[in-house]
PDB file of C-alpha atoms and ligand atoms in Angstrom:
ATOM      1  CA  MET B   1      10.543  39.067  11.620  1.00 63.00           C
ATOM      2  CA  SER B   2      12.341  39.645  14.814  1.00 69.00           C
ATOM      3  CA  ASN B   3      11.864  42.634  17.003  1.00 69.00           C
ATOM      4  CA  ALA B   4      15.287  43.616  16.811  1.00 62.00           C
ATOM      5  CA  GLU B   5      15.532  46.739  18.984  1.00 65.00           C
ATOM      6  CA  ALA B   6      19.037  47.473  20.417  1.00 61.00           C
ATOM      7  CA  GLU B   7      17.114  47.873  23.925  1.00 65.00           C
ATOM      8  CA  PRO B   8      13.744  46.337  23.589  1.00 71.00           C
ATOM      9  CA  VAL B   9      11.359  47.464  26.304  1.00 68.00           C
ATOM     10  CA  ALA B  10       9.236  44.805  28.477  1.00 69.00           C
ATOM     11  CA  VAL B  11       5.405  45.437  27.832  1.00 67.00           C
ATOM     12  CA  ARG B  12       2.698  44.000  29.649  1.00 64.00           C
ATOM     13  CA  CYS B  13      -0.157  43.757  27.974  1.00 66.00           C
ATOM     14  CA  GLY B  14      -3.492  43.587  29.482  1.00 57.00           C
ATOM     15  CA  ALA B  15      -6.868  43.443  27.492  1.00 47.00           C
ATOM     16  CA  LEU B  16     -10.137  45.520  28.229  1.00 47.00           C
ATOM     17  CA  VAL B  17     -13.084  43.806  27.802  1.00 46.00           C
ATOM     18  CA  ASP B  18     -15.618  46.470  26.538  1.00 49.00           C
ATOM     19  CA  ASP B  19     -19.084  45.852  27.978  1.00 48.00           C
ATOM     20  CA  ARG B  20     -21.075  49.068  26.356  1.00 49.00           C
ATOM     21  CA  GLN B  21     -24.237  48.580  24.442  1.00 51.00           C
ATOM     22  CA  GLN B  22     -24.212  48.069  20.665  1.00 52.00           C
ATOM     23  CA  THR B  23     -23.579  51.280  18.794  1.00 58.00           C
ATOM     24  CA  GLU B  24     -24.921  52.701  15.334  1.00 68.00           C
ATOM     25  CA  VAL B  25     -21.730  54.506  14.756  1.00 81.00           C
ATOM     26  CA  PRO B  26     -18.393  52.970  15.045  1.00 90.00           C
ATOM     27  CA  ARG B  27     -16.029  54.862  17.619  1.00 95.00           C
ATOM     28  CA  VAL B  28     -12.313  54.814  15.950  1.00 97.00           C
ATOM     29  CA  ASP B  29      -9.306  55.592  17.850  1.00 97.00           C
ATOM     30  CA  VAL B  30      -6.337  56.589  15.701  1.00 98.00           C
ATOM     31  CA  ILE B  31      -2.977  54.936  16.683  1.00 98.00           C
ATOM     32  CA  SER B  32       0.101  56.445  15.109  1.00 97.00           C
ATOM     33  CA  ALA B  33       2.738  54.523  14.267  1.00 98.00           C
ATOM     34  CA  ARG B  34       6.301  54.802  15.970  1.00 97.00           C
ATOM     35  CA  ASP B  35       9.723  54.130  13.522  1.00 96.00           C
ATOM     36  CA  VAL B  36      12.023  51.301  14.851  1.00 93.00           C
ATOM     37  CA  PRO B  37      15.017  50.872  13.668  1.00 87.00           C
ATOM     38  CA  LEU B  38      15.967  47.278  13.385  1.00 80.00           C
ATOM     39  CA  GLY B  39      19.547  47.337  13.922  1.00 67.00           C
ATOM     40  CA  GLY B  40      22.816  47.255  11.576  1.00 58.00           C
ATOM     41  CA  PRO B  41      24.351  49.720   9.344  1.00 55.00           C
ATOM     42  CA  ARG B  42      21.929  50.095   6.172  1.00 59.00           C
ATOM     43  CA  ALA B  43      18.865  48.167   8.385  1.00 72.00           C
ATOM     44  CA  MET B  44      15.273  49.142   7.798  1.00 81.00           C
ATOM     45  CA  THR B  45      13.042  50.744   9.981  1.00 90.00           C
ATOM     46  CA  VAL B  46       9.661  49.580  10.658  1.00 94.00           C
ATOM     47  CA  ARG B  47       6.425  51.699  11.522  1.00 97.00           C
ATOM     48  CA  ARG B  48       5.253  49.757  14.854  1.00 97.00           C
ATOM     49  CA  THR B  49       1.367  50.464  15.615  1.00 98.00           C
ATOM     50  CA  LEU B  50       1.439  47.622  18.069  1.00 97.00           C
ATOM     51  CA  PRO B  51       2.073  47.336  21.103  1.00 95.00           C
ATOM     52  CA  HIS B  52       1.286  51.209  21.535  1.00 94.00           C
ATOM     53  CA  ARG B  53       0.999  53.329  24.503  1.00 90.00           C
ATOM     54  CA  GLU B  54      -2.460  53.697  24.067  1.00 87.00           C
ATOM     55  CA  ARG B  55      -3.602  50.034  22.919  1.00 93.00           C
ATOM     56  CA  THR B  56      -1.615  46.829  23.432  1.00 93.00           C
ATOM     57  CA  LEU B  57      -3.794  44.443  21.775  1.00 97.00           C
ATOM     58  CA  ILE B  58      -6.759  44.196  19.167  1.00 98.00           C
ATOM     59  CA  GLY B  59      -8.377  40.697  19.716  1.00 98.00           C
ATOM     60  CA  ALA B  60      -5.048  38.739  20.533  1.00 98.00           C
ATOM     61  CA  TRP B  61      -2.837  40.743  17.718  1.00 98.00           C
ATOM     62  CA  CYS B  62      -0.301  41.872  19.826  1.00 97.00           C
ATOM     63  CA  PHE B  63       2.327  43.090  17.496  1.00 97.00           C
ATOM     64  CA  ALA B  64       2.388  44.746  13.985  1.00 98.00           C
ATOM     65  CA  ASP B  65       5.160  46.295  12.366  1.00 97.00           C
ATOM     66  CA  HIS B  66       4.672  47.729   8.791  1.00 98.00           C
ATOM     67  CA  TYR B  67       7.684  48.311   6.499  1.00 96.00           C
ATOM     68  CA  GLY B  68       8.549  49.806   2.942  1.00 96.00           C
ATOM     69  CA  PRO B  69       8.581  50.034   0.299  1.00 96.00           C
ATOM     70  CA  ASP B  70      12.122  49.610   0.959  1.00 94.00           C
ATOM     71  CA  TYR B  71      14.575  49.529  -1.973  1.00 93.00           C
ATOM     72  CA  VAL B  72      16.998  46.392  -1.509  1.00 92.00           C
ATOM     73  CA  ALA B  73      19.412  48.723  -3.286  1.00 89.00           C
ATOM     74  CA  ALA B  74      19.311  51.210  -0.370  1.00 86.00           C
ATOM     75  CA  THR B  75      18.494  49.256   2.594  1.00 84.00           C
ATOM     76  CA  GLY B  76      20.283  45.765   1.803  1.00 87.00           C
ATOM     77  CA  GLY B  77      16.757  44.001   2.189  1.00 88.00           C
ATOM     78  CA  MET B  78      15.578  41.857   4.980  1.00 90.00           C
ATOM     79  CA  ASP B  79      18.202  39.651   6.411  1.00 90.00           C
ATOM     80  CA  LEU B  80      16.669  38.241  10.012  1.00 90.00           C
ATOM     81  CA  PRO B  81      19.369  35.196  11.193  1.00 93.00           C
ATOM     82  CA  PRO B  82      18.080  32.636  13.454  1.00 96.00           C
ATOM     83  CA  HIS B  83      15.814  34.230  16.562  1.00 96.00           C
ATOM     84  CA  PRO B  84      13.571  32.607  18.951  1.00 98.00           C
ATOM     85  CA  HIS B  85       9.924  32.978  19.529  1.00 98.00           C
ATOM     86  CA  THR B  86       7.330  31.567  22.526  1.00 98.00           C
ATOM     87  CA  GLY B  87       3.676  31.876  23.207  1.00 98.00           C
ATOM     88  CA  LEU B  88       2.825  33.503  19.849  1.00 98.00           C
ATOM     89  CA  GLN B  89       2.118  32.948  16.171  1.00 98.00           C
ATOM     90  CA  THR B  90       3.975  35.323  13.631  1.00 98.00           C
ATOM     91  CA  VAL B  91       2.151  36.118  10.342  1.00 98.00           C
ATOM     92  CA  THR B  92       4.042  37.353   7.590  1.00 98.00           C
ATOM     93  CA  TRP B  93       2.368  39.356   4.744  1.00 98.00           C
ATOM     94  CA  LEU B  94       3.917  40.987   1.828  1.00 98.00           C
ATOM     95  CA  PHE B  95       2.717  43.663  -0.258  1.00 98.00           C
ATOM     96  CA  ALA B  96       6.064  43.387  -2.551  1.00 98.00           C
ATOM     97  CA  GLY B  97       8.981  41.089  -2.905  1.00 97.00           C
ATOM     98  CA  GLU B  98       9.827  37.712  -1.480  1.00 97.00           C
ATOM     99  CA  ALA B  99      11.016  36.092   1.464  1.00 96.00           C
ATOM    100  CA  GLU B 100      12.667  32.935   2.575  1.00 97.00           C
ATOM    101  CA  HIS B 101      11.556  31.369   5.491  1.00 98.00           C
ATOM    102  CA  ARG B 102      13.437  28.489   7.200  1.00 98.00           C
ATOM    103  CA  ASP B 103      12.451  27.371  10.824  1.00 98.00           C
ATOM    104  CA  SER B 104      13.259  24.691  13.523  1.00 98.00           C
ATOM    105  CA  LEU B 105      10.536  22.342  12.481  1.00 97.00           C
ATOM    106  CA  GLY B 106      12.289  21.996   9.214  1.00 97.00           C
ATOM    107  CA  SER B 107      10.187  24.297   7.398  1.00 98.00           C
ATOM    108  CA  HIS B 108      11.166  25.864   4.240  1.00 97.00           C
ATOM    109  CA  ALA B 109       9.024  28.313   2.470  1.00 97.00           C
ATOM    110  CA  LEU B 110       8.639  31.377   0.289  1.00 97.00           C
ATOM    111  CA  VAL B 111       6.165  33.926   1.076  1.00 96.00           C
ATOM    112  CA  ARG B 112       5.274  36.134  -1.765  1.00 98.00           C
ATOM    113  CA  PRO B 113       2.395  38.991  -1.965  1.00 98.00           C
ATOM    114  CA  GLY B 114      -0.983  37.590  -1.254  1.00 98.00           C
ATOM    115  CA  GLU B 115       0.503  34.618   0.394  1.00 98.00           C
ATOM    116  CA  MET B 116       0.479  34.379   4.328  1.00 98.00           C
ATOM    117  CA  ASN B 117       3.028  32.534   6.336  1.00 97.00           C
ATOM    118  CA  LEU B 118       1.874  31.516   9.526  1.00 98.00           C
ATOM    119  CA  MET B 119       4.155  29.912  12.202  1.00 98.00           C
ATOM    120  CA  THR B 120       3.203  29.046  15.547  1.00 98.00           C
ATOM    121  CA  SER B 121       5.987  28.889  18.269  1.00 98.00           C
ATOM    122  CA  GLY B 122       4.135  27.179  21.006  1.00 97.00           C
ATOM    123  CA  TYR B 123       6.850  26.589  23.842  1.00 98.00           C
ATOM    124  CA  GLY B 124       9.500  27.729  21.503  1.00 98.00           C
ATOM    125  CA  ILE B 125      10.701  28.040  17.814  1.00 98.00           C
ATOM    126  CA  ALA B 126      13.243  29.636  15.970  1.00 98.00           C
ATOM    127  CA  HIS B 127      13.451  30.878  12.480  1.00 97.00           C
ATOM    128  CA  ALA B 128      15.246  32.850   9.900  1.00 96.00           C
ATOM    129  CA  GLU B 129      13.699  35.135   7.222  1.00 94.00           C
ATOM    130  CA  VAL B 130      15.830  36.612   4.432  1.00 94.00           C
ATOM    131  CA  SER B 131      14.555  38.453   0.951  1.00 94.00           C
ATOM    132  CA  THR B 132      15.319  36.374  -1.998  1.00 96.00           C
ATOM    133  CA  PRO B 133      18.287  37.523  -4.320  1.00 95.00           C
ATOM    134  CA  ARG B 134      15.423  38.647  -6.954  1.00 96.00           C
ATOM    135  CA  THR B 135      13.623  40.969  -4.349  1.00 97.00           C
ATOM    136  CA  THR B 136      14.430  44.753  -5.459  1.00 97.00           C
ATOM    137  CA  VAL B 137      11.384  46.000  -3.037  1.00 97.00           C
ATOM    138  CA  VAL B 138      10.601  45.202   0.613  1.00 95.00           C
ATOM    139  CA  HIS B 139       7.352  46.050   1.695  1.00 97.00           C
ATOM    140  CA  GLY B 140       4.568  44.363   3.993  1.00 97.00           C
ATOM    141  CA  VAL B 141       3.532  43.730   7.498  1.00 98.00           C
ATOM    142  CA  GLN B 142       4.700  41.723  10.323  1.00 97.00           C
ATOM    143  CA  LEU B 143       2.048  40.517  12.468  1.00 98.00           C
ATOM    144  CA  TRP B 144       1.768  38.366  15.970  1.00 98.00           C
ATOM    145  CA  VAL B 145      -0.870  36.704  17.634  1.00 98.00           C
ATOM    146  CA  ALA B 146      -0.781  36.114  21.360  1.00 97.00           C
ATOM    147  CA  LEU B 147      -1.627  32.272  22.232  1.00 98.00           C
ATOM    148  CA  PRO B 148      -4.131  31.932  25.150  1.00 97.00           C
ATOM    149  CA  GLU B 149      -3.232  30.177  28.265  1.00 97.00           C
ATOM    150  CA  GLU B 150      -4.544  26.796  27.302  1.00 97.00           C
ATOM    151  CA  HIS B 151      -2.395  26.709  24.228  1.00 98.00           C
ATOM    152  CA  ARG B 152       0.694  28.845  24.606  1.00 96.00           C
ATOM    153  CA  ASN B 153       2.855  25.557  24.823  1.00 96.00           C
ATOM    154  CA  THR B 154       1.227  24.139  22.181  1.00 97.00           C
ATOM    155  CA  GLU B 155       3.219  22.278  19.244  1.00 96.00           C
ATOM    156  CA  ARG B 156       5.219  24.208  16.615  1.00 97.00           C
ATOM    157  CA  ASP B 157       3.655  24.353  13.549  1.00 98.00           C
ATOM    158  CA  PHE B 158       3.869  26.531  10.187  1.00 98.00           C
ATOM    159  CA  ARG B 159       1.299  26.843   7.428  1.00 97.00           C
ATOM    160  CA  HIS B 160       1.221  28.696   3.950  1.00 97.00           C
ATOM    161  CA  HIS B 161      -1.991  29.807   3.003  1.00 98.00           C
ATOM    162  CA  VAL B 162      -3.004  31.670  -0.589  1.00 98.00           C
ATOM    163  CA  PRO B 163      -6.510  33.094   0.021  1.00 98.00           C
ATOM    164  CA  GLU B 164      -8.690  33.484  -3.288  1.00 97.00           C
ATOM    165  CA  PRO B 165      -9.347  37.276  -3.867  1.00 98.00           C
ATOM    166  CA  LEU B 166     -13.036  38.250  -3.434  1.00 97.00           C
ATOM    167  CA  ARG B 167     -14.362  41.264  -5.081  1.00 97.00           C
ATOM    168  CA  VAL B 168     -17.141  43.030  -3.414  1.00 95.00           C
ATOM    169  CA  ASP B 169     -18.268  46.781  -4.276  1.00 93.00           C
ATOM    170  CA  GLY B 170     -15.132  47.628  -5.754  1.00 93.00           C
ATOM    171  CA  ALA B 171     -12.835  46.192  -3.013  1.00 98.00           C
ATOM    172  CA  GLU B 172     -10.587  43.173  -3.447  1.00 98.00           C
ATOM    173  CA  ILE B 173     -10.421  41.315  -0.112  1.00 98.00           C
ATOM    174  CA  ARG B 174      -7.978  38.536   0.668  1.00 98.00           C
ATOM    175  CA  VAL B 175      -9.022  36.505   4.053  1.00 98.00           C
ATOM    176  CA  PHE B 176      -6.198  35.027   5.263  1.00 98.00           C
ATOM    177  CA  LEU B 177      -7.465  34.461   9.042  1.00 98.00           C
ATOM    178  CA  GLY B 178     -11.056  33.977  10.497  1.00 98.00           C
ATOM    179  CA  SER B 179     -14.217  35.101   8.347  1.00 98.00           C
ATOM    180  CA  ILE B 180     -15.582  38.186   6.602  1.00 98.00           C
ATOM    181  CA  ALA B 181     -17.506  38.871   3.180  1.00 97.00           C
ATOM    182  CA  GLY B 182     -18.422  35.258   3.272  1.00 96.00           C
ATOM    183  CA  GLU B 183     -15.225  33.894   2.854  1.00 97.00           C
ATOM    184  CA  THR B 184     -13.269  31.768   5.708  1.00 98.00           C
ATOM    185  CA  SER B 185      -9.983  30.814   6.113  1.00 98.00           C
ATOM    186  CA  PRO B 186      -9.015  27.446   6.617  1.00 98.00           C
ATOM    187  CA  VAL B 187      -5.958  28.144   8.735  1.00 97.00           C
ATOM    188  CA  ARG B 188      -6.678  27.308  12.331  1.00 94.00           C
ATOM    189  CA  THR B 189      -6.751  30.116  14.963  1.00 97.00           C
ATOM    190  CA  PHE B 190      -6.506  29.550  18.888  1.00 98.00           C
ATOM    191  CA  THR B 191      -9.131  32.598  19.652  1.00 98.00           C
ATOM    192  CA  PRO B 192     -11.726  34.127  17.337  1.00 98.00           C
ATOM    193  CA  LEU B 193      -9.420  35.998  14.888  1.00 98.00           C
ATOM    194  CA  LEU B 194      -9.764  37.983  11.632  1.00 98.00           C
ATOM    195  CA  GLY B 195      -6.906  38.798   9.007  1.00 98.00           C
ATOM    196  CA  ALA B 196      -7.609  40.207   5.748  1.00 98.00           C
ATOM    197  CA  GLU B 197      -6.102  42.564   3.148  1.00 98.00           C
ATOM    198  CA  VAL B 198      -8.427  44.975   1.767  1.00 98.00           C
ATOM    199  CA  ILE B 199      -7.870  46.874  -1.533  1.00 98.00           C
ATOM    200  CA  LEU B 200     -10.349  49.819  -2.218  1.00 98.00           C
ATOM    201  CA  ALA B 201     -10.460  50.981  -6.036  1.00 98.00           C
ATOM    202  CA  PRO B 202     -10.360  55.215  -5.911  1.00 97.00           C
ATOM    203  CA  GLY B 203     -13.528  56.548  -4.422  1.00 95.00           C
ATOM    204  CA  VAL B 204     -14.875  53.244  -3.279  1.00 97.00           C
ATOM    205  CA  THR B 205     -17.132  52.758  -0.228  1.00 97.00           C
ATOM    206  CA  VAL B 206     -17.671  48.899   0.907  1.00 97.00           C
ATOM    207  CA  THR B 207     -19.533  47.897   3.889  1.00 97.00           C
ATOM    208  CA  LEU B 208     -18.639  44.548   5.703  1.00 97.00           C
ATOM    209  CA  ALA B 209     -20.930  42.638   8.186  1.00 97.00           C
ATOM    210  CA  VAL B 210     -18.585  42.162  11.120  1.00 98.00           C
ATOM    211  CA  GLU B 211     -18.752  40.197  14.363  1.00 97.00           C
ATOM    212  CA  THR B 212     -20.082  42.223  17.173  1.00 97.00           C
ATOM    213  CA  ALA B 213     -18.036  41.138  19.899  1.00 97.00           C
ATOM    214  CA  PHE B 214     -14.903  41.963  18.061  1.00 98.00           C
ATOM    215  CA  GLU B 215     -12.769  44.886  17.936  1.00 98.00           C
ATOM    216  CA  HIS B 216     -11.259  46.017  14.952  1.00 98.00           C
ATOM    217  CA  GLY B 217      -8.036  47.562  13.587  1.00 98.00           C
ATOM    218  CA  VAL B 218      -7.754  48.981  10.225  1.00 98.00           C
ATOM    219  CA  LEU B 219      -4.125  49.533   9.198  1.00 98.00           C
ATOM    220  CA  VAL B 220      -3.634  51.461   6.409  1.00 98.00           C
ATOM    221  CA  ASP B 221      -0.709  50.900   4.096  1.00 98.00           C
ATOM    222  CA  SER B 222      -1.781  53.389   0.969  1.00 98.00           C
ATOM    223  CA  GLY B 223      -4.390  55.996   0.213  1.00 98.00           C
ATOM    224  CA  LYS B 224      -6.897  57.991   2.569  1.00 98.00           C
ATOM    225  CA  VAL B 225      -9.480  55.785   4.297  1.00 98.00           C
ATOM    226  CA  ARG B 226     -12.409  57.043   6.448  1.00 98.00           C
ATOM    227  CA  VAL B 227     -14.039  54.830   8.890  1.00 97.00           C
ATOM    228  CA  ALA B 228     -17.008  56.606  10.437  1.00 93.00           C
ATOM    229  CA  ASP B 229     -16.015  60.152  10.636  1.00 92.00           C
ATOM    230  CA  THR B 230     -12.066  59.680  11.152  1.00 97.00           C
ATOM    231  CA  LEU B 231      -9.726  59.806   7.914  1.00 98.00           C
ATOM    232  CA  LEU B 232      -7.079  57.448   8.320  1.00 98.00           C
ATOM    233  CA  HIS B 233      -3.625  58.050   6.705  1.00 98.00           C
ATOM    234  CA  PRO B 234      -1.059  55.997   5.673  1.00 98.00           C
ATOM    235  CA  ALA B 235       0.992  53.903   8.572  1.00 98.00           C
ATOM    236  CA  GLU B 236      -2.049  54.692  11.008  1.00 98.00           C
ATOM    237  CA  LEU B 237      -3.807  52.084  12.486  1.00 98.00           C
ATOM    238  CA  GLY B 238      -7.831  52.844  13.319  1.00 98.00           C
ATOM    239  CA  TYR B 239      -8.709  51.200  16.233  1.00 98.00           C
ATOM    240  CA  VAL B 240     -12.820  50.521  16.110  1.00 98.00           C
ATOM    241  CA  HIS B 241     -14.213  49.685  19.242  1.00 97.00           C
ATOM    242  CA  PRO B 242     -16.722  46.496  19.676  1.00 97.00           C
ATOM    243  CA  GLY B 243     -20.534  46.642  19.621  1.00 96.00           C
ATOM    244  CA  ILE B 244     -20.889  47.330  15.861  1.00 96.00           C
ATOM    245  CA  ASP B 245     -22.480  44.709  12.977  1.00 95.00           C
ATOM    246  CA  ALA B 246     -20.953  46.500  10.060  1.00 96.00           C
ATOM    247  CA  LEU B 247     -17.737  48.338   9.202  1.00 97.00           C
ATOM    248  CA  THR B 248     -17.593  50.696   6.383  1.00 97.00           C
ATOM    249  CA  LEU B 249     -14.443  51.947   4.770  1.00 98.00           C
ATOM    250  CA  VAL B 250     -14.435  54.791   1.970  1.00 98.00           C
ATOM    251  CA  ASN B 251     -11.290  55.440   0.265  1.00 98.00           C
ATOM    252  CA  GLU B 252     -10.916  59.191  -0.313  1.00 98.00           C
ATOM    253  CA  SER B 253      -7.862  59.409  -2.479  1.00 97.00           C
ATOM    254  CA  ASP B 254      -7.491  59.485  -5.812  1.00 96.00           C
ATOM    255  CA  GLY B 255      -5.506  56.373  -6.276  1.00 97.00           C
ATOM    256  CA  PRO B 256      -6.222  52.528  -4.774  1.00 97.00           C
ATOM    257  CA  ALA B 257      -6.044  52.506  -0.978  1.00 98.00           C
ATOM    258  CA  ARG B 258      -4.481  49.267   0.855  1.00 98.00           C
ATOM    259  CA  THR B 259      -5.432  48.130   4.034  1.00 98.00           C
ATOM    260  CA  ILE B 260      -5.044  45.421   6.510  1.00 98.00           C
ATOM    261  CA  LEU B 261      -8.164  44.470   8.467  1.00 98.00           C
ATOM    262  CA  LEU B 262      -7.409  43.110  11.947  1.00 98.00           C
ATOM    263  CA  GLY B 263     -10.238  41.852  14.509  1.00 98.00           C
ATOM    264  CA  GLY B 264     -10.871  39.544  17.582  1.00 98.00           C
ATOM    265  CA  THR B 265     -12.636  39.195  20.378  1.00 98.00           C
ATOM    266  CA  PRO B 266     -10.829  41.255  23.397  1.00 97.00           C
ATOM    267  CA  PHE B 267      -8.031  38.845  24.861  1.00 96.00           C
ATOM    268  CA  ASP B 268      -9.117  38.875  28.236  1.00 92.00           C
ATOM    269  CA  GLU B 269      -5.387  37.814  29.768  1.00 94.00           C
ATOM    270  CA  GLU B 270      -2.447  39.827  30.700  1.00 93.00           C
ATOM    271  CA  ILE B 271       0.640  38.981  29.069  1.00 95.00           C
ATOM    272  CA  VAL B 272       4.109  39.967  29.084  1.00 94.00           C
ATOM    273  CA  MET B 273       5.712  41.134  25.919  1.00 95.00           C
ATOM    274  CA  TRP B 274       9.623  41.342  25.591  1.00 95.00           C
ATOM    275  CA  TRP B 275      11.999  41.146  22.527  1.00 94.00           C
ATOM    276  CA  ASN B 276      10.573  38.045  20.584  1.00 96.00           C
ATOM    277  CA  PHE B 277       8.763  36.238  23.582  1.00 97.00           C
ATOM    278  CA  VAL B 278       5.485  36.554  24.911  1.00 96.00           C
ATOM    279  CA  GLY B 279       4.845  34.957  28.317  1.00 95.00           C
ATOM    280  CA  ARG B 280       2.763  35.232  31.630  1.00 94.00           C
ATOM    281  CA  SER B 281       5.339  36.588  33.669  1.00 93.00           C
ATOM    282  CA  HIS B 282       8.804  38.153  34.341  1.00 93.00           C
ATOM    283  CA  GLY B 283       9.939  34.702  35.218  1.00 94.00           C
ATOM    284  CA  ASP B 284       8.733  33.420  31.875  1.00 95.00           C
ATOM    285  CA  ILE B 285      10.685  35.872  29.907  1.00 95.00           C
ATOM    286  CA  VAL B 286      13.946  35.670  31.928  1.00 95.00           C
ATOM    287  CA  ARG B 287      14.083  31.387  31.091  1.00 97.00           C
ATOM    288  CA  ALA B 288      13.230  31.862  27.684  1.00 98.00           C
ATOM    289  CA  ARG B 289      16.115  34.416  27.254  1.00 97.00           C
ATOM    290  CA  GLU B 290      18.372  31.768  29.270  1.00 97.00           C
ATOM    291  CA  ASP B 291      17.322  28.777  27.386  1.00 98.00           C
ATOM    292  CA  TRP B 292      17.842  30.755  23.852  1.00 98.00           C
ATOM    293  CA  GLU B 293      21.361  31.850  25.265  1.00 98.00           C
ATOM    294  CA  ALA B 294      22.131  28.338  26.382  1.00 98.00           C
ATOM    295  CA  SER B 295      21.347  26.701  22.933  1.00 97.00           C
ATOM    296  CA  THR B 296      18.743  24.532  24.805  1.00 96.00           C
ATOM    297  CA  GLU B 297      16.602  21.923  22.871  1.00 96.00           C
ATOM    298  CA  ARG B 298      13.542  24.369  23.583  1.00 98.00           C
ATOM    299  CA  PHE B 299      14.074  26.328  20.490  1.00 98.00           C
ATOM    300  CA  GLY B 300      15.451  23.602  18.428  1.00 97.00           C
ATOM    301  CA  VAL B 301      17.832  24.180  15.245  1.00 97.00           C
ATOM    302  CA  VAL B 302      17.423  26.470  11.998  1.00 98.00           C
ATOM    303  CA  GLU B 303      19.376  24.503   9.220  1.00 97.00           C
ATOM    304  CA  GLY B 304      20.587  26.187   6.092  1.00 96.00           C
ATOM    305  CA  TYR B 305      20.852  29.958   7.333  1.00 95.00           C
ATOM    306  CA  PRO B 306      24.382  31.053   6.205  1.00 93.00           C
ATOM    307  CA  GLY B 307      25.474  32.745   9.282  1.00 92.00           C
ATOM    308  CA  GLY B 308      25.347  32.837  12.955  1.00 94.00           C
ATOM    309  CA  ARG B 309      22.260  33.057  15.168  1.00 94.00           C
ATOM    310  CA  LEU B 310      20.725  36.425  16.713  1.00 94.00           C
ATOM    311  CA  PRO B 311      21.927  37.009  20.554  1.00 95.00           C
ATOM    312  CA  ALA B 312      18.873  38.331  23.053  1.00 95.00           C
ATOM    313  CA  PRO B 313      19.781  41.567  24.208  1.00 94.00           C
ATOM    314  CA  ALA B 314      20.370  42.310  27.981  1.00 94.00           C
ATOM    315  CA  LEU B 315      17.251  42.020  29.841  1.00 91.00           C
ATOM    316  CA  PRO B 316      15.841  45.235  31.221  1.00 83.00           C
ATOM    317  CA  ASN B 317      16.946  45.984  34.981  1.00 81.00           C
ATOM    318  CA  ALA B 318      13.602  46.345  36.361  1.00 78.00           C
ATOM    319  CA  VAL B 319      10.874  43.834  36.607  1.00 80.00           C
ATOM    320  CA  VAL B 320       8.268  44.184  34.022  1.00 67.00           C
ATOM    321  CA  ARG B 321       5.292  46.656  35.298  1.00 56.00           C
ATOM    322  CA  PRO B 322       1.544  46.220  34.551  1.00 49.00           C
ATOM    323  CA  ARG B 323       0.640  47.794  31.366  1.00 55.00           C
ATOM    324  CA  ARG B 324      -3.063  48.103  30.257  1.00 57.00           C
ATOM    325  CA  ASN B 325      -5.290  49.370  27.629  1.00 62.00           C
ATOM    326  CA  PRO B 326      -6.729  52.775  28.518  1.00 57.00           C
ATOM    327  CA  PRO B 327      -9.608  53.164  30.791  1.00 55.00           C
ATOM    328  CA  ARG B 328     -13.406  53.085  29.074  1.00 52.00           C
ATOM    329  CA  ARG B 329     -14.841  56.241  28.131  1.00 46.00           C
TER     330      ARG B 329
HETATM  331 MN1   MN O   1      10.273  36.443  13.884  1.00 56.88          MN
END
């Protein structure tokens, strides 16, 4: 997915390394989503929780958009013309519908619920995403992972992975990146990372061993889910501080609850995000925008999309200012 805001704000993200002792009770901060219209006359509105004023990263996860269920008859579905990315990986995970992906590596793939599309931009890639004609409902998440300095100009890559669902104490878990509940995704990450869908039957409590060094995010799609003494509602992202060795999720609703569980070691580099680019400086962003606008080799060409490419928005007037996670309590 593209960040198709008309006037995207530049965000500098700085990770906070939490050095407190291990705690028994998870400390949870609630991050509320903001609605972001993706542009166009019938366009979708997404619920964005990362980056947020109060938290810009969870591990290397730097962007989280949650959307739907949206009826294609009303919104026209998803239609993102070719657009660029730098310095990141995009994770597409659907709850309903089907999307067709084309990128400048030559990849052409479908993604369906329970399947992950992971695209690594490295120095530069372009892709298009369109919901297929048989899709009636668009519902899912679009997540981005910042690449660490050492690998940010790595080669372009595209992976499709279908995790086997696990059943643990009334929970159904699909691990798409990293490891949890004894299952490990075979897909490579460039920093220690976790990404999983966790569906809880009504009233279910599940406790999962987690990496003590990880910080976590619990993004609720449906139902009400309690983490420690914090009740999370749909579209909220619960940030769980590092230092715990187990995470307990309780479905306090009458129906099933669906969550996306994110995790990773705190990302100890400052990054700058603007539009669809992740860089290290304002200059990186300016160059990436110029390269896209000039159709240089950097991003390549997406074949097979019936239409033109997405132009970059105007750059902000000001140089990007530092932006960090909140101070430790
Ligand atoms: Mn995209």
